[in-house]
Tab-separated table of C-alpha atoms and ligand atoms in Angstrom:
chain	number	residue	atom	x	y	z
A	79	MET	CA	9.721	-15.449	-24.924
A	80	SER	CA	12.506	-13.319	-23.878
A	81	GLU	CA	15.379	-15.087	-21.921
A	82	PHE	CA	14.622	-13.668	-19.101
A	83	GLN	CA	11.453	-12.576	-17.265
A	84	ALA	CA	10.639	-10.610	-13.935
A	85	PRO	CA	10.513	-13.224	-10.663
A	86	LYS	CA	7.248	-15.340	-10.586
A	87	GLY	CA	4.691	-13.073	-9.056
A	88	VAL	CA	6.272	-9.943	-9.453
A	89	PRO	CA	4.637	-7.332	-11.588
A	90	ASP	CA	5.894	-4.667	-13.762
A	91	TYR	CA	4.119	-1.281	-13.815
A	92	LEU	CA	5.197	0.080	-17.545
A	93	PRO	CA	3.787	3.598	-19.247
A	94	PRO	CA	1.367	4.565	-19.440
A	95	GLU	CA	-0.377	2.089	-16.815
A	96	SER	CA	2.386	3.049	-14.153
A	97	ALA	CA	0.597	6.284	-14.056
A	98	GLU	CA	-2.080	4.619	-12.452
A	99	PHE	CA	0.279	3.123	-9.810
A	100	VAL	CA	1.787	6.461	-9.097
A	101	ALA	CA	-1.456	7.965	-8.525
A	102	VAL	CA	-2.723	5.557	-6.313
A	103	ARG	CA	0.799	5.562	-4.235
A	104	ASP	CA	1.095	8.978	-4.235
A	105	GLY	CA	-2.850	9.783	-3.403
A	106	LEU	CA	-2.578	7.608	-0.459
A	107	LEU	CA	0.343	9.015	1.048
A	108	ARG	CA	-0.821	12.174	0.286
A	109	THR	CA	-4.393	11.814	2.931
A	110	ALA	CA	-1.334	10.482	5.541
A	111	ARG	CA	0.527	13.442	5.200
A	112	LEU	CA	-2.872	15.820	5.179
A	113	ALA	CA	-3.335	14.394	8.716
A	114	GLY	CA	0.391	15.176	10.315
A	115	TYR	CA	2.345	11.794	9.569
A	116	GLY	CA	6.114	12.020	8.624
A	117	ASP	CA	8.002	10.415	6.154
A	118	VAL	CA	9.922	7.270	6.946
A	119	GLU	CA	12.533	5.125	4.307
A	120	LEU	CA	13.277	2.207	6.188
A	121	PRO	CA	15.830	-0.779	5.232
A	122	ILE	CA	13.998	-3.800	2.857
A	123	PHE	CA	15.847	-6.060	4.342
A	124	GLU	CA	16.635	-6.592	8.521
A	125	ASP	CA	17.411	-8.910	11.065
A	126	THR	CA	14.998	-12.306	10.727
A	127	ALA	CA	14.757	-11.823	14.498
A	128	LEU	CA	12.815	-8.722	14.011
A	129	PHE	CA	9.895	-10.400	12.151
A	130	ALA	CA	10.133	-13.582	13.617
A	131	ARG	CA	9.303	-11.947	17.216
A	132	GLY	CA	7.428	-9.137	15.989
A	133	VAL	CA	4.853	-10.333	13.312
A	134	GLY	CA	4.476	-13.861	15.168
A	135	GLU	CA	6.271	-17.502	14.520
A	136	SER	CA	2.660	-18.978	14.067
A	137	THR	CA	1.700	-16.617	11.072
A	138	ASP	CA	1.854	-18.217	7.367
A	139	VAL	CA	3.966	-14.796	6.818
A	140	VAL	CA	6.533	-15.725	9.198
A	141	SER	CA	6.272	-19.521	9.177
A	142	LYS	CA	6.226	-20.025	5.156
A	143	GLU	CA	6.517	-16.732	3.024
A	144	MET	CA	9.729	-14.912	4.286
A	145	TYR	CA	12.608	-14.359	1.878
A	146	THR	CA	15.237	-15.123	4.282
A	147	PHE	CA	18.928	-15.514	3.392
A	148	ALA	CA	22.263	-15.616	4.862
A	149	ASP	CA	24.580	-12.750	3.717
A	150	ARG	CA	28.449	-12.668	3.329
A	151	GLY	CA	29.044	-12.278	6.403
A	152	GLU	CA	26.630	-15.326	7.602
A	153	ARG	CA	23.883	-13.441	9.316
A	154	SER	CA	20.286	-14.450	8.645
A	155	VAL	CA	18.379	-11.175	7.218
A	156	THR	CA	14.903	-11.135	5.726
A	157	LEU	CA	13.215	-8.931	2.962
A	158	ARG	CA	10.500	-7.154	4.894
A	159	PRO	CA	6.885	-8.628	4.683
A	160	GLU	CA	5.350	-5.777	6.515
A	161	GLY	CA	6.295	-2.459	7.522
A	162	THR	CA	5.255	-2.481	11.254
A	163	ALA	CA	8.062	-4.064	12.786
A	164	GLY	CA	10.682	-2.560	11.072
A	165	VAL	CA	9.412	1.010	12.225
A	166	MET	CA	8.895	0.107	15.956
A	167	ARG	CA	12.799	-1.475	15.400
A	168	ALA	CA	13.756	2.349	14.055
A	169	VAL	CA	11.346	4.329	16.625
A	170	ILE	CA	12.825	2.002	19.439
A	171	GLU	CA	16.396	2.330	17.879
A	172	HIS	CA	16.543	5.889	17.639
A	173	GLY	CA	14.749	6.800	20.765
A	174	LEU	CA	11.638	8.601	18.987
A	175	ASP	CA	9.464	7.103	21.852
A	176	ARG	CA	11.230	9.242	24.477
A	177	GLY	CA	9.863	12.673	22.450
A	178	ALA	CA	6.682	14.125	21.596
A	179	LEU	CA	3.785	11.225	21.332
A	180	PRO	CA	1.957	9.848	19.442
A	181	VAL	CA	4.599	9.453	16.915
A	182	LYS	CA	2.966	9.828	13.726
A	183	LEU	CA	5.063	7.928	10.555
A	184	CYS	CA	3.766	7.194	7.259
A	185	TYR	CA	5.765	4.745	4.284
A	186	ALA	CA	5.528	3.765	1.124
A	187	GLY	CA	6.943	0.680	-0.549
A	188	PRO	CA	7.672	-2.697	-1.606
A	189	PHE	CA	7.005	-5.702	0.731
A	190	PHE	CA	7.988	-9.466	-0.087
A	191	ARG	CA	6.288	-12.479	0.826
A	192	TYR	CA	6.522	-16.051	-0.791
A	193	GLU	CA	2.651	-16.507	-1.275
A	194	ARG	CA	1.231	-18.479	-4.224
A	195	PRO	CA	0.892	-15.974	-6.915
A	196	GLN	CA	-2.554	-15.229	-8.197
A	197	ALA	CA	-4.611	-12.196	-9.475
A	198	GLY	CA	-4.007	-9.531	-6.822
A	199	ARG	CA	-1.654	-11.881	-4.804
A	200	TYR	CA	1.953	-10.818	-5.505
A	201	ARG	CA	5.100	-11.921	-4.163
A	202	GLN	CA	6.453	-8.529	-4.580
A	203	LEU	CA	3.281	-6.427	-3.037
A	204	GLN	CA	3.381	-2.519	-2.657
A	205	GLN	CA	1.986	-0.643	0.388
A	206	VAL	CA	1.530	2.611	1.793
A	207	GLY	CA	1.409	2.289	5.661
A	208	VAL	CA	1.327	4.475	8.771
A	209	GLU	CA	1.706	4.346	12.371
A	210	ALA	CA	0.982	6.122	15.240
A	211	ILE	CA	2.699	4.957	18.587
A	212	GLY	CA	2.723	5.838	21.861
A	213	VAL	CA	-1.021	6.923	22.829
A	214	ASP	CA	-3.972	4.553	23.836
A	215	ASP	CA	-6.875	6.775	22.566
A	216	PRO	CA	-9.481	5.722	20.615
A	217	ALA	CA	-9.618	9.116	18.805
A	218	LEU	CA	-6.739	7.948	17.644
A	219	ASP	CA	-7.804	4.998	16.072
A	220	ALA	CA	-10.691	6.381	14.274
A	221	GLU	CA	-8.173	8.878	13.089
A	222	VAL	CA	-5.694	6.119	11.606
A	223	ILE	CA	-9.144	4.745	10.186
A	224	ALA	CA	-10.385	7.619	8.574
A	225	VAL	CA	-7.094	8.451	6.910
A	226	ALA	CA	-7.402	4.808	5.115
A	227	ASP	CA	-11.068	5.382	4.178
A	228	ALA	CA	-10.331	9.177	3.205
A	229	GLY	CA	-7.084	7.642	1.082
A	230	PHE	CA	-9.206	5.230	-0.933
A	231	ARG	CA	-12.242	7.961	-1.518
A	232	SER	CA	-9.490	10.761	-2.551
A	233	LEU	CA	-9.180	8.328	-5.007
A	234	GLY	CA	-12.624	7.979	-6.459
A	235	LEU	CA	-12.770	3.997	-5.101
A	236	ASP	CA	-16.174	3.401	-3.293
A	237	GLY	CA	-17.053	0.048	-4.277
A	238	PHE	CA	-15.488	-1.418	-0.522
A	239	ARG	CA	-16.509	-1.688	3.003
A	240	LEU	CA	-14.868	-1.432	6.609
A	241	GLU	CA	-15.019	-4.270	8.740
A	242	ILE	CA	-13.956	-3.661	11.850
A	243	THR	CA	-13.682	-6.176	15.463
A	244	SER	CA	-12.105	-5.848	18.469
A	245	LEU	CA	-9.352	-8.265	19.820
A	246	GLY	CA	-9.290	-7.700	23.529
A	247	ASP	CA	-6.533	-6.745	25.736
A	248	ASP	CA	-4.322	-8.024	28.242
A	249	THR	CA	-6.932	-8.519	30.555
A	250	CYS	CA	-9.753	-10.236	28.845
A	251	ARG	CA	-7.725	-12.066	25.825
A	252	PRO	CA	-5.912	-15.028	28.076
A	253	GLN	CA	-9.319	-15.828	29.267
A	254	TYR	CA	-11.150	-15.969	25.707
A	255	ARG	CA	-8.114	-17.850	24.383
A	256	GLU	CA	-8.504	-20.315	26.783
A	257	LEU	CA	-12.253	-20.666	26.482
A	258	LEU	CA	-11.892	-20.834	22.382
A	259	GLN	CA	-8.899	-23.418	22.612
A	260	GLU	CA	-11.667	-25.564	24.949
A	261	PHE	CA	-14.215	-25.234	22.454
A	262	LEU	CA	-11.428	-26.157	19.614
A	263	PHE	CA	-10.110	-29.126	21.613
A	264	LYS	CA	-13.610	-30.492	21.309
A	265	LEU	CA	-13.551	-30.803	17.847
A	266	ASP	CA	-11.717	-33.648	15.645
A	267	LEU	CA	-8.905	-31.570	14.639
A	268	ASP	CA	-6.202	-32.957	12.340
A	269	GLU	CA	-2.605	-32.767	13.616
A	270	GLU	CA	-1.735	-29.280	11.730
A	271	THR	CA	-4.961	-27.752	12.892
A	272	ARG	CA	-4.529	-28.440	16.590
A	273	THR	CA	-0.797	-27.156	16.648
A	274	ARG	CA	-2.431	-24.276	15.472
A	275	ALA	CA	-5.015	-24.219	18.344
A	276	GLU	CA	-2.223	-24.392	20.796
A	277	ILE	CA	-0.251	-21.882	19.231
A	278	ASN	CA	-2.922	-19.397	18.088
A	279	PRO	CA	-6.405	-20.350	18.773
A	280	LEU	CA	-7.674	-17.424	16.630
A	281	ARG	CA	-6.069	-18.648	13.621
A	282	VAL	CA	-8.137	-21.411	13.360
A	283	LEU	CA	-11.252	-19.306	12.827
A	284	ASP	CA	-9.738	-18.382	9.793
A	285	ASP	CA	-9.802	-22.097	8.108
A	286	LYS	CA	-11.133	-21.889	4.892
A	287	ARG	CA	-11.709	-25.476	4.443
A	288	PRO	CA	-15.923	-25.955	4.641
A	289	ALA	CA	-15.990	-28.685	6.978
A	290	MET	CA	-14.143	-26.192	9.165
A	291	ARG	CA	-16.320	-23.256	8.917
A	292	GLU	CA	-19.228	-25.410	9.674
A	293	ALA	CA	-17.524	-27.266	13.008
A	294	THR	CA	-16.417	-23.617	14.338
A	295	ALA	CA	-19.885	-21.442	13.187
A	296	ASP	CA	-20.738	-21.508	16.863
A	297	ALA	CA	-17.176	-20.957	18.474
A	298	PRO	CA	-16.838	-17.970	21.216
A	299	VAL	CA	-15.856	-14.560	19.780
A	300	MET	CA	-13.805	-12.412	21.368
A	301	LEU	CA	-16.533	-9.600	20.838
A	302	ASP	CA	-18.792	-11.210	23.416
A	303	HIS	CA	-15.724	-11.906	25.796
A	304	LEU	CA	-14.052	-8.221	25.831
A	305	SER	CA	-13.413	-6.488	29.501
A	306	ASP	CA	-14.846	-3.349	30.423
A	307	GLY	CA	-12.045	-1.322	29.245
A	308	ALA	CA	-11.530	-2.712	25.659
A	309	LYS	CA	-14.925	-2.514	25.337
A	310	GLN	CA	-15.501	1.081	26.344
A	311	HIS	CA	-12.814	1.607	23.886
A	312	PHE	CA	-14.281	-0.080	21.095
A	313	ASP	CA	-17.441	1.788	21.669
A	314	THR	CA	-15.710	5.126	21.619
A	315	VAL	CA	-14.071	4.258	18.265
A	316	LEU	CA	-17.090	3.367	16.919
A	317	ALA	CA	-18.918	6.600	18.027
A	318	HIS	CA	-16.131	8.576	16.764
A	319	LEU	CA	-16.400	7.073	13.384
A	320	ASP	CA	-20.190	7.868	13.225
A	321	ALA	CA	-19.037	11.194	14.147
A	322	LEU	CA	-16.741	10.849	10.997
A	323	GLY	CA	-19.230	9.468	8.926
A	324	VAL	CA	-17.210	6.488	8.008
A	325	ARG	CA	-19.288	3.558	7.387
A	326	TYR	CA	-18.329	0.209	9.097
A	327	VAL	CA	-19.738	-3.819	9.948
A	328	VAL	CA	-18.929	-5.122	12.238
A	329	ASN	CA	-17.347	-8.463	11.821
A	330	PRO	CA	-16.551	-10.501	14.928
A	331	ARG	CA	-15.108	-13.286	12.944
A	332	MET	CA	-12.131	-11.104	11.714
A	333	VAL	CA	-8.806	-13.015	11.542
A	334	ARG	CA	-5.689	-10.714	10.566
A	335	GLY	CA	-2.639	-12.563	8.886
A	336	LEU	CA	-0.154	-10.925	11.588
A	337	ASP	CA	0.201	-11.677	15.500
A	338	TYR	CA	0.705	-8.229	16.975
A	339	TYR	CA	-2.996	-7.243	17.008
A	340	THR	CA	-5.082	-6.306	19.842
A	341	LYS	CA	-7.818	-4.140	20.624
A	342	THR	CA	-9.246	-2.472	17.470
A	343	THR	CA	-8.718	-4.283	14.137
A	344	PHE	CA	-9.785	-3.725	10.896
A	345	GLU	CA	-9.868	-4.663	7.236
A	346	PHE	CA	-10.965	-2.888	3.979
A	347	VAL	CA	-12.523	-5.214	1.649
A	348	HIS	CA	-13.110	-5.070	-1.980
A	349	ASP	CA	-16.193	-7.583	-3.746
A	350	GLY	CA	-14.593	-6.158	-7.377
A	351	LEU	CA	-11.458	-8.083	-6.551
A	352	GLY	CA	-12.234	-12.161	-6.453
A	353	ALA	CA	-10.304	-14.058	-3.488
A	354	GLN	CA	-7.758	-11.760	-2.865
A	355	SER	CA	-10.438	-8.718	-1.655
A	356	GLY	CA	-8.221	-6.976	1.043
A	357	ILE	CA	-7.275	-3.879	-0.301
A	358	GLY	CA	-6.086	-2.598	3.461
A	359	GLY	CA	-5.947	-3.485	6.893
A	360	GLY	CA	-4.468	-2.506	10.334
A	361	GLY	CA	-5.160	-2.271	14.195
A	362	ARG	CA	-3.914	-1.796	17.331
A	363	TYR	CA	-0.402	-3.525	18.468
A	364	ASP	CA	-0.161	-2.639	22.539
A	365	GLY	CA	2.487	-5.062	23.610
A	366	LEU	CA	4.476	-4.625	20.095
A	367	MET	CA	7.447	-2.202	21.447
A	368	ARG	CA	8.144	-4.161	24.650
A	369	GLN	CA	8.236	-7.556	22.833
A	370	LEU	CA	11.033	-6.159	20.618
A	371	GLY	CA	12.639	-4.891	23.569
A	372	GLY	CA	11.056	-1.097	23.867
A	373	GLN	CA	8.880	0.514	26.154
A	374	ASP	CA	5.346	-0.462	27.178
A	375	LEU	CA	4.018	1.823	24.735
A	376	SER	CA	0.683	0.973	22.184
A	377	GLY	CA	0.734	1.590	18.608
A	378	ILE	CA	-1.934	1.740	15.970
A	379	GLY	CA	-1.516	1.832	12.111
A	380	PHE	CA	-2.545	0.293	8.831
A	381	GLY	CA	-1.061	-1.113	5.460
A	382	LEU	CA	-2.979	-0.181	2.344
A	383	GLY	CA	-2.562	-2.395	-0.970
A	384	VAL	CA	-1.439	-0.277	-3.655
A	385	ASP	CA	-1.453	-2.874	-6.160
A	386	ARG	CA	-4.916	-4.332	-5.164
A	387	THR	CA	-6.149	-0.495	-5.011
A	388	VAL	CA	-5.161	-0.405	-8.873
A	389	LEU	CA	-7.516	-3.474	-9.435
A	390	ALA	CA	-9.829	-2.362	-7.681
A	391	LEU	CA	-9.907	0.989	-9.524
A	392	ARG	CA	-10.004	-0.422	-12.907
A	393	ALA	CA	-12.865	-3.308	-11.419
A	394	GLU	CA	-14.886	0.106	-10.670
A	395	GLY	CA	-13.876	1.360	-14.267
A	396	LYS	CA	-12.429	4.400	-13.033
A	397	THR	CA	-8.857	5.568	-13.859
A	398	VAL	CA	-6.584	7.718	-12.035
A	399	GLY	CA	-3.357	9.248	-12.930
A	400	ASN	CA	-2.166	11.320	-16.153
A	401	PRO	CA	-0.851	8.771	-18.732
A	402	SER	CA	0.707	11.026	-21.220
A	403	ARG	CA	4.387	11.876	-21.199
A	404	CYS	CA	4.501	15.380	-21.943
A	405	ASP	CA	2.716	18.316	-22.443
A	406	VAL	CA	4.696	19.414	-25.282
A	407	PHE	CA	6.451	17.876	-28.184
A	408	GLY	CA	9.608	19.193	-30.238
A	409	VAL	CA	9.875	18.757	-33.971
A	410	PRO	CA	13.357	19.699	-35.316
A	411	LEU	CA	13.592	19.582	-38.994
A	412	GLY	CA	17.521	19.823	-39.603
A	413	GLU	CA	20.500	20.569	-37.624
A	414	GLN	CA	19.877	24.470	-36.967
A	415	ALA	CA	16.795	23.364	-35.580
A	416	LYS	CA	17.553	20.691	-33.062
A	417	LEU	CA	19.895	22.987	-31.656
A	418	VAL	CA	16.734	25.935	-31.229
A	419	VAL	CA	14.198	23.279	-30.311
A	420	ALA	CA	16.390	21.418	-27.706
A	421	THR	CA	17.014	24.688	-26.176
A	422	LEU	CA	13.585	26.303	-25.877
A	423	ALA	CA	12.582	22.396	-24.456
A	424	ALA	CA	15.011	23.212	-21.642
A	425	ALA	CA	13.352	26.607	-21.039
A	426	LEU	CA	10.066	25.154	-21.031
A	427	ARG	CA	11.153	22.434	-18.898
A	428	ALA	CA	12.525	25.113	-16.537
A	429	GLU	CA	8.869	26.562	-15.701
A	430	GLY	CA	8.047	23.347	-15.326
A	431	VAL	CA	6.696	22.326	-18.682
A	432	ARG	CA	6.573	18.171	-19.623
A	433	VAL	CA	8.496	18.126	-23.074
A	434	ASP	CA	9.928	15.593	-25.128
A	435	LEU	CA	11.371	15.740	-28.413
A	436	ALA	CA	11.619	14.007	-31.633
A	437	TYR	CA	15.473	12.214	-32.242
A	438	GLY	CA	16.794	10.442	-35.017
A	439	ASP	CA	16.269	12.417	-38.089
A	440	ARG	CA	12.592	10.630	-38.905
A	441	GLY	CA	11.052	13.050	-40.867
A	442	LEU	CA	8.136	15.320	-40.479
A	443	LYS	CA	5.478	12.190	-40.720
A	444	GLY	CA	7.654	9.790	-38.223
A	445	ALA	CA	8.074	12.879	-35.910
A	446	MET	CA	4.128	13.427	-35.723
A	447	ARG	CA	3.019	10.190	-35.324
A	448	ALA	CA	5.673	10.431	-32.093
A	449	ALA	CA	3.954	13.564	-31.315
A	450	ASP	CA	0.447	12.197	-31.082
A	451	ARG	CA	1.624	9.046	-29.110
A	452	SER	CA	3.460	11.077	-26.443
A	453	GLY	CA	0.074	12.839	-25.383
A	454	ALA	CA	1.535	15.869	-25.691
A	455	ARG	CA	-1.228	18.878	-26.541
A	456	ILE	CA	0.965	20.976	-28.488
A	457	ALA	CA	3.798	20.158	-31.133
A	458	VAL	CA	6.282	22.950	-31.909
A	459	VAL	CA	7.442	22.134	-35.381
A	460	ALA	CA	10.722	24.112	-37.194
A	461	GLY	CA	12.969	23.824	-39.826
A	462	ASP	CA	15.993	25.021	-40.745
A	463	ARG	CA	14.385	27.899	-42.887
A	464	ASP	CA	11.955	29.226	-39.991
A	465	ILE	CA	14.847	29.217	-37.541
A	466	GLU	CA	16.452	31.527	-39.890
A	467	ALA	CA	13.459	33.836	-39.937
A	468	GLY	CA	13.124	33.546	-36.239
A	469	THR	CA	10.133	31.524	-36.280
A	470	VAL	CA	8.811	27.855	-34.933
A	471	GLY	CA	5.467	26.858	-35.577
A	472	VAL	CA	3.073	25.650	-32.903
A	473	LYS	CA	0.526	23.056	-33.757
A	474	ASP	CA	-2.409	22.356	-31.461
A	475	LEU	CA	-2.502	18.578	-31.750
A	476	ALA	CA	-6.338	18.117	-30.543
A	477	THR	CA	-7.744	20.418	-33.686
A	478	GLY	CA	-4.583	20.597	-35.855
A	479	THR	CA	-4.284	24.056	-36.694
A	480	GLN	CA	-0.910	25.186	-36.814
A	481	VAL	CA	0.286	28.854	-36.227
A	482	ASP	CA	4.099	30.588	-36.327
A	483	ILE	CA	5.264	31.999	-33.328
A	484	SER	CA	8.726	34.174	-33.020
A	485	VAL	CA	11.018	32.105	-30.832
A	486	ASP	CA	11.474	34.740	-28.359
A	487	SER	CA	7.935	34.454	-27.441
A	488	LEU	CA	7.764	30.813	-27.383
A	489	VAL	CA	7.999	30.025	-23.570
A	490	ALA	CA	4.896	32.510	-22.974
A	491	GLU	CA	2.942	31.266	-25.476
A	492	VAL	CA	3.213	27.582	-24.597
A	493	ILE	CA	2.437	28.335	-21.065
A	494	THR	CA	-0.478	30.675	-22.010
A	495	ARG	CA	-1.891	27.639	-23.940
A	496	LEU	CA	-1.262	25.166	-21.143
A	497	ALA	CA	-2.889	27.090	-18.446
B	94	LIG	P1	-1.660	-6.836	5.883
B	94	LIG	O1	-2.958	-7.439	5.723
B	94	LIG	O2	-0.915	-8.377	5.725
B	94	LIG	O3	-0.960	-5.804	6.897
B	94	LIG	O4	-1.523	-6.141	4.820
B	94	LIG	C1	-1.861	-5.203	4.136
B	94	LIG	C2	-2.790	-4.611	2.948
B	94	LIG	O5	-1.430	-5.251	1.908
B	94	LIG	C3	-3.531	-5.955	2.505
B	94	LIG	O6	-4.682	-5.685	2.938
B	94	LIG	C4	-3.826	-6.185	1.008
B	94	LIG	O7	-4.075	-4.934	-0.008
B	94	LIG	C5	-2.122	-5.919	0.646
B	94	LIG	N1	-1.189	-7.368	0.404
B	94	LIG	C6	-1.068	-8.310	1.447
B	94	LIG	N2	-0.106	-9.523	0.626
B	94	LIG	C7	-0.319	-9.207	-0.390
B	94	LIG	C8	0.025	-9.883	-1.213
B	94	LIG	N3	0.677	-10.861	-1.432
B	94	LIG	N4	-0.048	-9.298	-3.068
B	94	LIG	C9	-0.689	-7.938	-2.831
B	94	LIG	N5	-0.966	-7.095	-2.021
B	94	LIG	C10	-0.495	-7.431	-0.646
B	94	LIG	C11	0.031	-5.383	7.149
B	94	LIG	O8	1.106	-5.569	6.426
B	94	LIG	C12	0.168	-4.592	8.341
B	94	LIG	N6	1.414	-4.381	8.590
B	94	LIG	C13	-0.755	-3.487	8.351
B	94	LIG	C14	-0.110	-2.315	9.743
B	94	LIG	C15	0.209	-1.444	9.892
B	94	LIG	N7	-1.035	-2.595	11.003
B	94	LIG	C16	-0.744	-1.943	11.718
B	94	LIG	N8	0.266	-1.364	10.964
């Protein structure tokens, strides 16, 4: 075993598999950009209080999983466990909420949660996310959900389902909360669960222990107690999803791991992944901006798990991305040939052709093996004698046929062959 290993629970993505990761990340982002979301690049670490207040003290994410440390100036900072709080901080700080609404932003990058590592559950995880801030319109909820759905489908993924519910709003949630607490406090709860029921009773419905599942099977659900406004909002979201052809199942027992959600809340679940089946999730968070010191504006967004989407595609036996490193592989045999082939490589790269070369004077056999391994379609082979004659050999690596081409026409010839 090597002296150093990657931190526990943190994946490395290396060629050729890294091509899948890149294709998933870029594919999901592309779908967001097609719907008018603009890119943001935000800090990987923020003031700890931002997450404590934004994500919620009662969540596992904040209470157990944050990478928090004091920097050299004794400020408490935290590696971002999720993206929404940081986006809100930036929107408020830079006054984007005072401009045209909604503000539509997208992002991709690493997030950090000190969870118990297992298949599909990492301590550094990658997400693609969007946030649409400042307009409380159910059509926007449907857009956000449809963009996530389209993103997965654009990769060829189809063995997932969309679960959706409404967590209510200011006018119905407080009463529901009391109703649920009334129900829960009649049960025989252990100390920790009781505290949880006091802080955030909804979280108790997420208890995975069989006895608790049974005990809460008849607990009241928010969906049966929505205010007229929240119900109408939810019905309109569903009507839009129907019109857009986005299939869903209503899951009134859904509990998300973050506290800021209100109204529309959703999760994409893939059954090929075992316990860590959530490939993406999101929802509306109408109180978050005010809670973080900004205006009282609404918002909705999603975070899609790039790592888990890669695993889900593998589970479906699908490959995405191009694992080949280059289209052309140069094999120079001799000093003069090295100079000319390197120059030709630069000219081809300038035209957007991916080119790699053999280095280290390993001889024809070793160099041709490297050419095959590279995934290139064409090898450009030349010895010093060819160069003196003004030609190079162009070999089709699939068929094995080789022809001589004049150095001057090589770039055009290669481009034609690759087209
Ligand atoms: P989340 O549900 O906590 O939501 O995370 C979103 C996705 O990130 C999950 O569905 C999962 O695919 C992936 N994920 C989370 N934790 C891990 C892990 N330990 N290992 C691998 N993948 C993981 C959020 O983070 C919200 N900020 C989403 C959002 C944006 N809501 C509104 N706007």
